[in-house]
Amino acid sequence: MGINTEFLARTFFVTLKAIPVTLNITIVSLLLAILPAFAIAFARLKHIKAIAYPGTVYVSIIRGTPMVLQILVVYSLLPSFLNLVFTKLHLDIKVFDINPIVYAYVVFTLNTIATMSEVFRSAFQTVHKGQHEAALSIGLSSFQSYRRIVIPQALVSAVPNLCTLSVTLIKNTS
């Protein structure tokens, strides 16, 4: 029983064709997730109740359910639900004609937002609150303090976790 080199070569070239799609989904999902993840993390740290509580529930649900289930819900149930709504509203939108890659963007972006918000939240917590207080004491506004002092320091500590998130996302999108 030898190695089937013909099969290996054939599947290798099929796999190579899928790499651009995987990288495309990964990059789009990461870019779309940055701002919402940052907003959820910041709201949770500052206890902005209108965003923090729903953000906590969202992160708990998304991180607590398997990725396969999320894909199933977004790819199978969401189009059916949207089709029902559009039919009831007498809108001529053909949901089932939407490119499936759009659903991939949605599911991976929603998943990435939850994980990335936790990365940002933990990174913010690594910066001592004295840094913000010192910036305020020298006359910077709170916005300036975060933009010039706190966020740059937090991003340095977030880089390893963001790299891990990116690798995990590449593996999930494949």
PDB file of C-alpha atoms in Angstrom:
ATOM      1  CA  MET A   1       0.000   0.000   0.000  1.00  0.00           C
ATOM      2  CA  GLY A   2       1.928   3.005  -1.288  1.00  0.00           C
ATOM      3  CA  ILE A   3       1.284   6.690  -1.286  1.00  0.00           C
ATOM      4  CA  ASN A   4      -1.115   7.838  -3.981  1.00  0.00           C
ATOM      5  CA  THR A   5       0.982  10.692  -5.385  1.00  0.00           C
ATOM      6  CA  GLU A   6      -1.499  11.436  -8.160  1.00  0.00           C
ATOM      7  CA  PHE A   7      -4.251  12.093  -5.595  1.00  0.00           C
ATOM      8  CA  LEU A   8      -1.881  14.206  -3.468  1.00  0.00           C
ATOM      9  CA  ALA A   9      -0.858  16.338  -6.431  1.00  0.00           C
ATOM     10  CA  ARG A  10      -4.468  16.831  -7.567  1.00  0.00           C
ATOM     11  CA  THR A  11      -5.723  17.855  -4.122  1.00  0.00           C
ATOM     12  CA  PHE A  12      -2.684  20.057  -3.546  1.00  0.00           C
ATOM     13  CA  PHE A  13      -3.520  22.194  -6.590  1.00  0.00           C
ATOM     14  CA  VAL A  14      -7.199  22.337  -5.659  1.00  0.00           C
ATOM     15  CA  THR A  15      -6.167  23.541  -2.206  1.00  0.00           C
ATOM     16  CA  LEU A  16      -3.891  26.206  -3.689  1.00  0.00           C
ATOM     17  CA  LYS A  17      -6.855  27.682  -5.571  1.00  0.00           C
ATOM     18  CA  ALA A  18      -8.723  28.158  -2.261  1.00  0.00           C
ATOM     19  CA  ILE A  19      -5.973  30.153  -0.510  1.00  0.00           C
ATOM     20  CA  PRO A  20      -7.013  33.555  -1.960  1.00  0.00           C
ATOM     21  CA  VAL A  21     -10.615  33.003  -0.813  1.00  0.00           C
ATOM     22  CA  THR A  22      -9.465  32.076   2.691  1.00  0.00           C
ATOM     23  CA  LEU A  23      -7.201  35.117   2.934  1.00  0.00           C
ATOM     24  CA  ASN A  24      -9.925  37.365   1.517  1.00  0.00           C
ATOM     25  CA  ILE A  25     -12.470  36.249   4.129  1.00  0.00           C
ATOM     26  CA  THR A  26      -9.856  36.586   6.879  1.00  0.00           C
ATOM     27  CA  ILE A  27      -8.767  40.107   5.935  1.00  0.00           C
ATOM     28  CA  VAL A  28     -12.301  41.415   5.375  1.00  0.00           C
ATOM     29  CA  SER A  29     -13.496  39.922   8.670  1.00  0.00           C
ATOM     30  CA  LEU A  30     -10.577  41.403  10.609  1.00  0.00           C
ATOM     31  CA  LEU A  31     -11.060  44.854   9.097  1.00  0.00           C
ATOM     32  CA  LEU A  32     -14.823  44.888   9.652  1.00  0.00           C
ATOM     33  CA  ALA A  33     -14.423  43.715  13.255  1.00  0.00           C
ATOM     34  CA  ILE A  34     -11.945  46.334  14.497  1.00  0.00           C
ATOM     35  CA  LEU A  35     -14.290  49.239  15.260  1.00  0.00           C
ATOM     36  CA  PRO A  36     -17.203  47.290  16.777  1.00  0.00           C
ATOM     37  CA  ALA A  37     -14.792  45.209  18.877  1.00  0.00           C
ATOM     38  CA  PHE A  38     -13.047  48.340  20.101  1.00  0.00           C
ATOM     39  CA  ALA A  39     -16.392  49.969  20.947  1.00  0.00           C
ATOM     40  CA  ILE A  40     -17.598  46.932  22.909  1.00  0.00           C
ATOM     41  CA  ALA A  41     -14.302  46.651  24.803  1.00  0.00           C
ATOM     42  CA  PHE A  42     -14.226  50.347  25.659  1.00  0.00           C
ATOM     43  CA  ALA A  43     -17.892  50.387  26.705  1.00  0.00           C
ATOM     44  CA  ARG A  44     -17.365  47.381  28.960  1.00  0.00           C
ATOM     45  CA  LEU A  45     -14.356  49.004  30.620  1.00  0.00           C
ATOM     46  CA  LYS A  46     -16.073  52.356  31.108  1.00  0.00           C
ATOM     47  CA  HIS A  47     -19.366  50.715  32.176  1.00  0.00           C
ATOM     48  CA  ILE A  48     -21.422  52.431  29.480  1.00  0.00           C
ATOM     49  CA  LYS A  49     -24.583  50.482  30.222  1.00  0.00           C
ATOM     50  CA  ALA A  50     -26.276  50.983  26.850  1.00  0.00           C
ATOM     51  CA  ILE A  51     -23.424  49.152  25.117  1.00  0.00           C
ATOM     52  CA  ALA A  52     -21.678  47.226  27.905  1.00  0.00           C
ATOM     53  CA  TYR A  53     -24.528  44.936  28.904  1.00  0.00           C
ATOM     54  CA  PRO A  54     -25.597  43.966  25.368  1.00  0.00           C
ATOM     55  CA  GLY A  55     -21.898  43.661  24.503  1.00  0.00           C
ATOM     56  CA  THR A  56     -21.311  41.264  27.381  1.00  0.00           C
ATOM     57  CA  VAL A  57     -24.300  39.144  26.380  1.00  0.00           C
ATOM     58  CA  TYR A  58     -23.192  39.161  22.742  1.00  0.00           C
ATOM     59  CA  VAL A  59     -19.618  38.133  23.591  1.00  0.00           C
ATOM     60  CA  SER A  60     -20.841  35.384  25.919  1.00  0.00           C
ATOM     61  CA  ILE A  61     -23.218  33.930  23.335  1.00  0.00           C
ATOM     62  CA  ILE A  62     -20.809  34.101  20.396  1.00  0.00           C
ATOM     63  CA  ARG A  63     -17.815  32.762  22.304  1.00  0.00           C
ATOM     64  CA  GLY A  64     -19.971  30.101  23.944  1.00  0.00           C
ATOM     65  CA  THR A  65     -21.331  28.571  20.759  1.00  0.00           C
ATOM     66  CA  PRO A  66     -19.364  26.480  18.276  1.00  0.00           C
ATOM     67  CA  MET A  67     -18.308  28.118  15.023  1.00  0.00           C
ATOM     68  CA  VAL A  68     -20.067  25.384  13.040  1.00  0.00           C
ATOM     69  CA  LEU A  69     -23.380  26.286  14.679  1.00  0.00           C
ATOM     70  CA  GLN A  70     -22.847  29.966  13.892  1.00  0.00           C
ATOM     71  CA  ILE A  71     -22.131  29.107  10.257  1.00  0.00           C
ATOM     72  CA  LEU A  72     -25.262  26.957  10.121  1.00  0.00           C
ATOM     73  CA  VAL A  73     -27.444  29.707  11.564  1.00  0.00           C
ATOM     74  CA  VAL A  74     -26.098  32.466   9.330  1.00  0.00           C
ATOM     75  CA  TYR A  75     -25.891  30.415   6.141  1.00  0.00           C
ATOM     76  CA  SER A  76     -29.084  28.384   6.474  1.00  0.00           C
ATOM     77  CA  LEU A  77     -31.532  30.037   8.826  1.00  0.00           C
ATOM     78  CA  LEU A  78     -30.791  33.715   8.175  1.00  0.00           C
ATOM     79  CA  PRO A  79     -31.564  33.599   4.421  1.00  0.00           C
ATOM     80  CA  SER A  80     -34.783  31.711   5.069  1.00  0.00           C
ATOM     81  CA  PHE A  81     -35.816  34.223   7.721  1.00  0.00           C
ATOM     82  CA  LEU A  82     -34.936  37.198   5.491  1.00  0.00           C
ATOM     83  CA  ASN A  83     -36.842  35.644   2.595  1.00  0.00           C
ATOM     84  CA  LEU A  84     -39.909  35.286   4.822  1.00  0.00           C
ATOM     85  CA  VAL A  85     -39.660  38.904   5.998  1.00  0.00           C
ATOM     86  CA  PHE A  86     -39.130  40.280   2.488  1.00  0.00           C
ATOM     87  CA  THR A  87     -42.038  38.230   1.163  1.00  0.00           C
ATOM     88  CA  LYS A  88     -44.361  39.511   3.914  1.00  0.00           C
ATOM     89  CA  LEU A  89     -43.262  43.096   3.151  1.00  0.00           C
ATOM     90  CA  HIS A  90     -43.799  42.517  -0.597  1.00  0.00           C
ATOM     91  CA  LEU A  91     -40.194  43.395  -1.387  1.00  0.00           C
ATOM     92  CA  ASP A  92     -38.679  41.850  -4.497  1.00  0.00           C
ATOM     93  CA  ILE A  93     -35.301  40.986  -2.984  1.00  0.00           C
ATOM     94  CA  LYS A  94     -33.974  37.563  -3.905  1.00  0.00           C
ATOM     95  CA  VAL A  95     -32.109  36.510  -0.755  1.00  0.00           C
ATOM     96  CA  PHE A  96     -31.110  33.135  -2.153  1.00  0.00           C
ATOM     97  CA  ASP A  97     -29.261  34.809  -5.034  1.00  0.00           C
ATOM     98  CA  ILE A  98     -26.821  36.521  -2.663  1.00  0.00           C
ATOM     99  CA  ASN A  99     -23.272  35.264  -3.061  1.00  0.00           C
ATOM    100  CA  PRO A 100     -22.510  32.771  -0.248  1.00  0.00           C
ATOM    101  CA  ILE A 101     -19.241  34.599   0.457  1.00  0.00           C
ATOM    102  CA  VAL A 102     -21.338  37.435   1.931  1.00  0.00           C
ATOM    103  CA  TYR A 103     -22.674  35.046   4.549  1.00  0.00           C
ATOM    104  CA  ALA A 104     -19.103  33.943   5.269  1.00  0.00           C
ATOM    105  CA  TYR A 105     -18.120  37.593   5.806  1.00  0.00           C
ATOM    106  CA  VAL A 106     -21.054  38.014   8.196  1.00  0.00           C
ATOM    107  CA  VAL A 107     -20.447  34.927  10.319  1.00  0.00           C
ATOM    108  CA  PHE A 108     -16.685  35.352  10.603  1.00  0.00           C
ATOM    109  CA  THR A 109     -16.959  39.079  11.285  1.00  0.00           C
ATOM    110  CA  LEU A 110     -19.521  38.516  14.045  1.00  0.00           C
ATOM    111  CA  ASN A 111     -17.302  35.852  15.587  1.00  0.00           C
ATOM    112  CA  THR A 112     -14.181  37.996  15.275  1.00  0.00           C
ATOM    113  CA  ILE A 113     -15.889  40.991  16.903  1.00  0.00           C
ATOM    114  CA  ALA A 114     -16.548  38.956  20.040  1.00  0.00           C
ATOM    115  CA  THR A 115     -13.031  37.573  20.325  1.00  0.00           C
ATOM    116  CA  MET A 116     -11.315  40.803  19.340  1.00  0.00           C
ATOM    117  CA  SER A 117     -13.317  42.788  21.901  1.00  0.00           C
ATOM    118  CA  GLU A 118     -11.947  40.498  24.604  1.00  0.00           C
ATOM    119  CA  VAL A 119      -8.428  41.007  23.251  1.00  0.00           C
ATOM    120  CA  PHE A 120      -8.857  44.792  23.342  1.00  0.00           C
ATOM    121  CA  ARG A 121     -10.453  44.710  26.784  1.00  0.00           C
ATOM    122  CA  SER A 122      -7.607  42.691  28.254  1.00  0.00           C
ATOM    123  CA  ALA A 123      -5.065  44.946  26.529  1.00  0.00           C
ATOM    124  CA  PHE A 124      -6.687  48.048  28.042  1.00  0.00           C
ATOM    125  CA  GLN A 125      -6.479  46.438  31.456  1.00  0.00           C
ATOM    126  CA  THR A 126      -2.702  46.036  31.106  1.00  0.00           C
ATOM    127  CA  VAL A 127      -2.250  49.813  31.039  1.00  0.00           C
ATOM    128  CA  HIS A 128      -2.131  51.172  34.567  1.00  0.00           C
ATOM    129  CA  LYS A 129      -4.866  53.717  35.298  1.00  0.00           C
ATOM    130  CA  GLY A 130      -2.138  56.066  36.524  1.00  0.00           C
ATOM    131  CA  GLN A 131      -1.118  56.593  32.890  1.00  0.00           C
ATOM    132  CA  HIS A 132      -4.514  58.087  32.122  1.00  0.00           C
ATOM    133  CA  GLU A 133      -4.530  60.106  35.340  1.00  0.00           C
ATOM    134  CA  ALA A 134      -1.045  61.472  34.624  1.00  0.00           C
ATOM    135  CA  ALA A 135      -2.119  62.545  31.150  1.00  0.00           C
ATOM    136  CA  LEU A 136      -5.155  64.305  32.595  1.00  0.00           C
ATOM    137  CA  SER A 137      -2.992  66.035  35.195  1.00  0.00           C
ATOM    138  CA  ILE A 138      -0.748  67.607  32.550  1.00  0.00           C
ATOM    139  CA  GLY A 139      -3.755  69.080  30.752  1.00  0.00           C
ATOM    140  CA  LEU A 140      -4.659  66.506  28.131  1.00  0.00           C
ATOM    141  CA  SER A 141      -8.331  65.847  27.597  1.00  0.00           C
ATOM    142  CA  SER A 142      -9.631  62.352  28.224  1.00  0.00           C
ATOM    143  CA  PHE A 143      -9.838  61.750  24.474  1.00  0.00           C
ATOM    144  CA  GLN A 144      -6.249  62.929  23.989  1.00  0.00           C
ATOM    145  CA  SER A 145      -5.103  60.805  26.891  1.00  0.00           C
ATOM    146  CA  TYR A 146      -6.561  57.674  25.377  1.00  0.00           C
ATOM    147  CA  ARG A 147      -5.433  58.509  21.858  1.00  0.00           C
ATOM    148  CA  ARG A 148      -1.844  59.453  22.747  1.00  0.00           C
ATOM    149  CA  ILE A 149      -1.070  57.454  25.888  1.00  0.00           C
ATOM    150  CA  VAL A 150      -3.410  54.591  26.722  1.00  0.00           C
ATOM    151  CA  ILE A 151      -4.329  53.128  23.314  1.00  0.00           C
ATOM    152  CA  PRO A 152      -0.745  52.943  21.972  1.00  0.00           C
ATOM    153  CA  GLN A 153       0.373  51.090  25.109  1.00  0.00           C
ATOM    154  CA  ALA A 154      -2.637  48.791  24.983  1.00  0.00           C
ATOM    155  CA  LEU A 155      -2.072  47.960  21.330  1.00  0.00           C
ATOM    156  CA  VAL A 156       1.490  46.861  22.083  1.00  0.00           C
ATOM    157  CA  SER A 157       0.212  44.303  24.556  1.00  0.00           C
ATOM    158  CA  ALA A 158      -2.626  43.306  22.204  1.00  0.00           C
ATOM    159  CA  VAL A 159      -0.365  42.408  19.256  1.00  0.00           C
ATOM    160  CA  PRO A 160       0.414  38.801  20.322  1.00  0.00           C
ATOM    161  CA  ASN A 161      -3.266  38.033  20.940  1.00  0.00           C
ATOM    162  CA  LEU A 162      -4.289  39.709  17.684  1.00  0.00           C
ATOM    163  CA  CYS A 163      -1.770  37.532  15.841  1.00  0.00           C
ATOM    164  CA  THR A 164      -3.209  34.440  17.518  1.00  0.00           C
ATOM    165  CA  LEU A 165      -6.711  35.604  16.582  1.00  0.00           C
ATOM    166  CA  SER A 166      -5.615  36.088  12.969  1.00  0.00           C
ATOM    167  CA  VAL A 167      -4.076  32.613  12.747  1.00  0.00           C
ATOM    168  CA  THR A 168      -7.180  31.066  14.286  1.00  0.00           C
ATOM    169  CA  LEU A 169      -9.361  32.964  11.834  1.00  0.00           C
ATOM    170  CA  ILE A 170      -7.287  31.723   8.891  1.00  0.00           C
ATOM    171  CA  LYS A 171      -7.697  28.177  10.132  1.00  0.00           C
ATOM    172  CA  ASN A 172     -11.455  28.628  10.652  1.00  0.00           C
ATOM    173  CA  THR A 173     -12.065  30.231   7.262  1.00  0.00           C
ATOM    174  CA  SER A 174     -10.265  27.478   5.400  1.00  0.00           C
TER     175      SER A 174
END
